[in-house]
mmCIF file of C-alpha atoms and ligand atoms in Angstrom:
data_model
loop_
_atom_site.group_PDB
_atom_site.id
_atom_site.type_symbol
_atom_site.label_atom_id
_atom_site.label_comp_id
_atom_site.label_asym_id
_atom_site.label_seq_id
_atom_site.Cartn_x
_atom_site.Cartn_y
_atom_site.Cartn_z
ATOM 1 C CA MET A 1309 -255.529 122.940 -78.164
ATOM 2 C CA GLU A 1310 -255.602 126.004 -75.933
ATOM 3 C CA VAL A 1311 -255.737 129.579 -77.243
ATOM 4 C CA TYR A 1312 -254.824 132.554 -75.091
ATOM 5 C CA PRO A 1313 -253.320 136.057 -75.301
ATOM 6 C CA LEU A 1314 -249.531 136.081 -75.303
ATOM 7 C CA ALA A 1315 -248.178 137.863 -72.227
ATOM 8 C CA ARG A 1316 -246.754 141.319 -73.045
ATOM 9 C CA ASN A 1317 -243.284 140.268 -71.810
ATOM 10 C CA ALA A 1318 -243.303 136.837 -73.509
ATOM 11 C CA GLU A 1319 -241.063 136.110 -76.471
ATOM 12 C CA VAL A 1320 -242.904 136.546 -79.746
ATOM 13 C CA PRO A 1321 -242.731 133.571 -82.183
ATOM 14 C CA MET A 1322 -241.348 135.756 -84.963
ATOM 15 C CA ASP A 1323 -240.544 132.885 -87.365
ATOM 16 C CA LEU A 1324 -244.177 131.797 -87.296
ATOM 17 C CA LEU A 1325 -245.464 135.368 -87.774
ATOM 18 C CA LEU A 1326 -243.099 135.836 -90.719
ATOM 19 C CA THR A 1327 -244.744 132.931 -92.567
ATOM 20 C CA ALA A 1328 -247.837 135.158 -92.893
ATOM 21 C CA ASP A 1329 -246.008 138.409 -93.606
ATOM 22 C CA PRO A 1330 -242.435 138.536 -94.939
ATOM 23 C CA SER A 1331 -241.705 141.994 -93.525
ATOM 24 C CA GLU A 1332 -240.295 141.889 -89.995
ATOM 25 C CA LYS A 1333 -240.620 145.667 -89.852
ATOM 26 C CA MET A 1334 -244.370 145.505 -90.586
ATOM 27 C CA VAL A 1335 -244.847 142.611 -88.134
ATOM 28 C CA ARG A 1336 -243.005 144.418 -85.309
ATOM 29 C CA GLU A 1337 -245.023 147.549 -85.975
ATOM 30 C CA TYR A 1338 -248.448 145.899 -85.720
ATOM 31 C CA ILE A 1339 -247.647 143.559 -82.838
ATOM 32 C CA SER A 1340 -246.621 146.622 -80.820
ATOM 33 C CA ARG A 1341 -250.147 148.013 -81.295
ATOM 34 C CA GLY A 1342 -252.180 144.796 -81.271
ATOM 35 C CA ILE A 1343 -252.576 141.637 -79.214
ATOM 36 C CA CYS A 1344 -251.114 138.241 -80.163
ATOM 37 C CA TYR A 1345 -253.130 135.130 -79.392
ATOM 38 C CA VAL A 1346 -251.287 131.824 -79.425
ATOM 39 C CA ALA A 1347 -252.570 128.291 -79.842
ATOM 40 C CA LYS A 1348 -250.662 125.730 -77.838
ATOM 41 C CA GLU A 1349 -250.705 121.976 -77.827
ATOM 42 C CA LYS A 1350 -248.602 120.097 -75.273
ATOM 43 C CA ASP A 1351 -246.763 123.343 -74.454
ATOM 44 C CA LEU A 1352 -245.764 123.932 -78.090
ATOM 45 C CA ILE A 1353 -247.000 126.942 -80.043
ATOM 46 C CA ILE A 1354 -248.747 125.601 -83.158
ATOM 47 C CA GLY A 1355 -250.602 128.687 -84.249
ATOM 48 C CA ILE A 1356 -250.944 132.411 -83.775
ATOM 49 C CA TYR A 1357 -253.148 135.313 -84.718
ATOM 50 C CA VAL A 1358 -252.949 139.042 -84.058
ATOM 51 C CA LEU A 1359 -255.871 141.415 -83.518
ATOM 52 C CA LEU A 1360 -255.308 145.100 -84.122
ATOM 53 C CA PRO A 1361 -257.912 147.772 -83.303
ATOM 54 C CA THR A 1362 -258.049 150.112 -86.302
ATOM 55 C CA ARG A 1363 -261.120 152.362 -86.101
ATOM 56 C CA PRO A 1364 -263.942 152.773 -83.563
ATOM 57 C CA GLU A 1365 -265.804 149.426 -83.383
ATOM 58 C CA THR A 1366 -263.476 147.855 -85.970
ATOM 59 C CA ILE A 1367 -260.686 145.385 -85.383
ATOM 60 C CA GLU A 1368 -258.389 143.749 -87.942
ATOM 61 C CA LEU A 1369 -257.045 140.235 -88.018
ATOM 62 C CA VAL A 1370 -253.567 141.191 -89.209
ATOM 63 C CA ASN A 1371 -251.660 137.931 -89.023
ATOM 64 C CA ILE A 1372 -252.723 134.326 -88.784
ATOM 65 C CA ALA A 1373 -250.300 131.444 -89.049
ATOM 66 C CA VAL A 1374 -250.248 127.735 -88.303
ATOM 67 C CA GLU A 1375 -247.027 125.703 -88.043
ATOM 68 C CA VAL A 1376 -246.408 123.845 -91.328
ATOM 69 C CA THR A 1377 -246.656 120.409 -89.696
ATOM 70 C CA SER A 1378 -250.049 121.301 -88.199
ATOM 71 C CA GLN A 1379 -251.583 122.843 -91.342
ATOM 72 C CA GLY A 1380 -254.560 121.336 -93.146
ATOM 73 C CA LYS A 1381 -256.174 120.009 -89.967
ATOM 74 C CA GLY A 1382 -258.721 122.742 -89.380
ATOM 75 C CA ILE A 1383 -256.608 124.751 -86.938
ATOM 76 C CA GLY A 1384 -256.570 127.877 -89.123
ATOM 77 C CA LYS A 1385 -260.362 127.807 -89.289
ATOM 78 C CA GLN A 1386 -260.619 127.332 -85.504
ATOM 79 C CA LEU A 1387 -258.294 130.291 -84.958
ATOM 80 C CA ILE A 1388 -260.380 132.502 -87.244
ATOM 81 C CA PHE A 1389 -263.554 131.577 -85.352
ATOM 82 C CA HIS A 1390 -261.696 132.232 -82.089
ATOM 83 C CA ALA A 1391 -260.657 135.675 -83.385
ATOM 84 C CA ILE A 1392 -264.269 136.460 -84.339
ATOM 85 C CA GLU A 1393 -265.512 135.425 -80.867
ATOM 86 C CA THR A 1394 -262.765 137.454 -79.165
ATOM 87 C CA ALA A 1395 -263.707 140.532 -81.193
ATOM 88 C CA LYS A 1396 -267.411 140.060 -80.358
ATOM 89 C CA GLN A 1397 -266.657 139.747 -76.651
ATOM 90 C CA GLN A 1398 -264.748 143.018 -76.837
ATOM 91 C CA ASN A 1399 -267.818 144.671 -78.397
ATOM 92 C CA TYR A 1400 -266.343 145.247 -81.835
ATOM 93 C CA LYS A 1401 -268.962 145.407 -84.587
ATOM 94 C CA THR A 1402 -266.763 144.702 -87.603
ATOM 95 C CA ILE A 1403 -263.795 142.443 -88.145
ATOM 96 C CA GLU A 1404 -261.555 142.915 -91.177
ATOM 97 C CA VAL A 1405 -258.788 140.900 -92.776
ATOM 98 C CA GLY A 1406 -256.582 141.525 -95.779
ATOM 99 C CA THR A 1407 -254.626 139.205 -98.005
ATOM 100 C CA GLY A 1408 -252.683 139.289 -101.237
ATOM 101 C CA ASN A 1409 -254.291 138.783 -104.639
ATOM 102 C CA SER A 1410 -252.019 135.736 -105.031
ATOM 103 C CA SER A 1411 -253.050 134.084 -101.738
ATOM 104 C CA ILE A 1412 -255.663 131.772 -103.276
ATOM 105 C CA GLY A 1413 -255.933 129.381 -100.305
ATOM 106 C CA GLN A 1414 -256.248 132.208 -97.784
ATOM 107 C CA LEU A 1415 -258.941 133.917 -99.898
ATOM 108 C CA ALA A 1416 -260.846 130.610 -99.919
ATOM 109 C CA LEU A 1417 -260.387 130.136 -96.184
ATOM 110 C CA TYR A 1418 -261.582 133.622 -95.190
ATOM 111 C CA GLN A 1419 -264.671 133.334 -97.403
ATOM 112 C CA LYS A 1420 -265.430 129.856 -96.000
ATOM 113 C CA CYS A 1421 -265.375 131.496 -92.552
ATOM 114 C CA GLY A 1422 -267.918 134.130 -93.635
ATOM 115 C CA PHE A 1423 -265.764 137.119 -94.656
ATOM 116 C CA ARG A 1424 -266.823 139.001 -97.767
ATOM 117 C CA ILE A 1425 -264.600 140.977 -100.099
ATOM 118 C CA ASN A 1426 -265.014 144.675 -99.413
ATOM 119 C CA SER A 1427 -262.316 146.540 -101.306
ATOM 120 C CA ILE A 1428 -259.022 146.279 -103.110
ATOM 121 C CA ASP A 1429 -256.009 148.279 -102.046
ATOM 122 C CA ARG A 1430 -254.268 148.418 -105.389
ATOM 123 C CA ASP A 1431 -250.449 148.209 -105.430
ATOM 124 C CA PHE A 1432 -250.339 147.814 -101.621
ATOM 125 C CA PHE A 1433 -247.536 145.240 -101.805
ATOM 126 C CA THR A 1434 -245.424 147.122 -104.331
ATOM 127 C CA ARG A 1435 -245.773 150.276 -102.204
ATOM 128 C CA HIS A 1436 -245.014 148.699 -98.803
ATOM 129 C CA TYR A 1437 -242.640 145.794 -99.513
ATOM 130 C CA ASP A 1438 -239.128 145.952 -100.924
ATOM 131 C CA GLN A 1439 -239.082 142.320 -102.037
ATOM 132 C CA LEU A 1440 -241.094 140.835 -104.898
ATOM 133 C CA ILE A 1441 -243.640 138.285 -103.661
ATOM 134 C CA TYR A 1442 -244.892 135.409 -105.826
ATOM 135 C CA GLU A 1443 -247.411 132.737 -104.842
ATOM 136 C CA ASN A 1444 -249.204 130.213 -107.036
ATOM 137 C CA GLY A 1445 -247.286 131.672 -109.983
ATOM 138 C CA ILE A 1446 -248.961 135.053 -109.453
ATOM 139 C CA GLN A 1447 -247.210 138.251 -108.399
ATOM 140 C CA CYS A 1448 -248.636 139.641 -105.190
ATOM 141 C CA VAL A 1449 -249.371 143.313 -105.876
ATOM 142 C CA ASP A 1450 -252.859 144.143 -104.565
ATOM 143 C CA MET A 1451 -254.324 143.737 -101.087
ATOM 144 C CA ILE A 1452 -257.804 142.193 -101.078
ATOM 145 C CA ARG A 1453 -259.654 143.483 -98.021
ATOM 146 C CA LEU A 1454 -262.452 141.387 -96.575
ATOM 147 C CA LYS A 1455 -264.812 142.150 -93.725
ATOM 148 C CA MET A 1456 -267.572 140.713 -91.598
ATOM 149 C CA ASP A 1457 -270.196 142.384 -89.436
ATOM 150 C CA ILE A 1458 -270.263 140.642 -86.071
HETATM 151 N N1 LIG B 153 -258.942 126.324 -102.545
HETATM 152 C C1 LIG B 153 -260.038 126.082 -101.794
HETATM 153 N N2 LIG B 153 -260.003 125.914 -100.457
HETATM 154 C C2 LIG B 153 -258.792 126.004 -99.875
HETATM 155 C C3 LIG B 153 -257.605 126.229 -100.593
HETATM 156 C C4 LIG B 153 -257.722 126.389 -101.988
HETATM 157 N N3 LIG B 153 -256.646 126.630 -102.757
HETATM 158 N N4 LIG B 153 -256.580 126.261 -99.707
HETATM 159 C C5 LIG B 153 -257.104 126.059 -98.490
HETATM 160 N N5 LIG B 153 -258.426 125.906 -98.600
HETATM 161 C C6 LIG B 153 -259.393 125.657 -97.565
HETATM 162 C C7 LIG B 153 -259.257 124.257 -97.026
HETATM 163 O O1 LIG B 153 -259.899 123.334 -97.877
HETATM 164 C C8 LIG B 153 -259.942 124.384 -95.690
HETATM 165 O O2 LIG B 153 -261.361 124.420 -95.820
HETATM 166 P P1 LIG B 153 -262.302 123.163 -95.447
HETATM 167 O O3 LIG B 153 -262.232 123.052 -93.953
HETATM 168 O O4 LIG B 153 -263.647 123.572 -95.935
HETATM 169 O O5 LIG B 153 -261.712 121.997 -96.137
HETATM 170 C C9 LIG B 153 -259.501 125.773 -95.279
HETATM 171 O O6 LIG B 153 -259.211 126.506 -96.452
HETATM 172 C C10 LIG B 153 -258.190 125.788 -94.471
HETATM 173 O O7 LIG B 153 -258.232 124.866 -93.519
HETATM 174 P P2 LIG B 153 -257.379 124.794 -92.187
HETATM 175 O O8 LIG B 153 -256.840 123.397 -92.055
HETATM 176 O O9 LIG B 153 -258.207 125.325 -91.070
HETATM 177 O O10 LIG B 153 -256.152 125.786 -92.404
HETATM 178 P P3 LIG B 153 -254.685 125.701 -91.779
HETATM 179 O O11 LIG B 153 -254.722 125.194 -90.377
HETATM 180 O O12 LIG B 153 -253.796 125.011 -92.723
HETATM 181 O O13 LIG B 153 -254.304 127.252 -91.709
HETATM 182 C C11 LIG B 153 -253.274 129.111 -92.814
HETATM 183 C C12 LIG B 153 -254.419 128.102 -92.839
HETATM 184 C C13 LIG B 153 -253.455 130.079 -93.986
HETATM 185 C C14 LIG B 153 -253.299 129.890 -91.513
HETATM 186 C C15 LIG B 153 -251.937 128.285 -92.959
HETATM 187 O O14 LIG B 153 -251.897 127.647 -94.201
HETATM 188 C C16 LIG B 153 -250.693 129.132 -92.775
HETATM 189 O O15 LIG B 153 -250.228 129.357 -91.655
HETATM 190 N N6 LIG B 153 -250.107 129.632 -93.895
HETATM 191 C C17 LIG B 153 -248.912 130.455 -93.838
HETATM 192 C C18 LIG B 153 -249.228 131.810 -93.238
HETATM 193 C C19 LIG B 153 -250.272 132.587 -94.033
HETATM 194 O O16 LIG B 153 -250.294 132.560 -95.234
HETATM 195 N N7 LIG B 153 -251.162 133.313 -93.303
HETATM 196 C C20 LIG B 153 -252.204 134.129 -93.877
HETATM 197 C C21 LIG B 153 -251.696 135.427 -94.370
HETATM 198 S S1 LIG B 153 -252.959 136.337 -95.214
#
């Protein structure tokens, strides 16, 4: 697997990005300000993540997604560690990530990678998304923000 920044003029794998965030408007907005990194195997994109500078010395992992057929093989974890290394190389001191209160697997994954819960943005999803989101039988309403000093 090779991971590298997607060229500015390259076509963005929107379907894959939308598996991590159902709002195309939100996705288009942050990819215009951040950098997409893609993971390729045999010329096929199997994963993606987006890093978005937010404040001085702070960068946010705003979207991470692995193709369904490649999930559960450790690729998500590898991409998170790649994102952390990329942020370190660019001299960021803090990396943040946010996920929904209903995203149980993602909350487990981020904590397994060393992120710690920092704050809760209450009602984030009801404020910013038109559609109702349900996962694991739980309505997604709050954004759980996690961070790591790097
Ligand atoms: N409870 C405990 N651990 C869980 C879990 C759960 N419910 N769900 C997942 N995990 C753990 C796995 O056990 C694994 O840890 P391990 O290596 O210690 O066994 C880890 O989380 C995930 O492993 P990995 O195989 O690296 O993940 P992946 O390649 O399947 O990628 C996602 C993870 C989230 C990127 C992938 O499922 C995906 O693309 N989902 C759709 C998009 C999305 O939701 N993105 C995140 C938005 S916040």
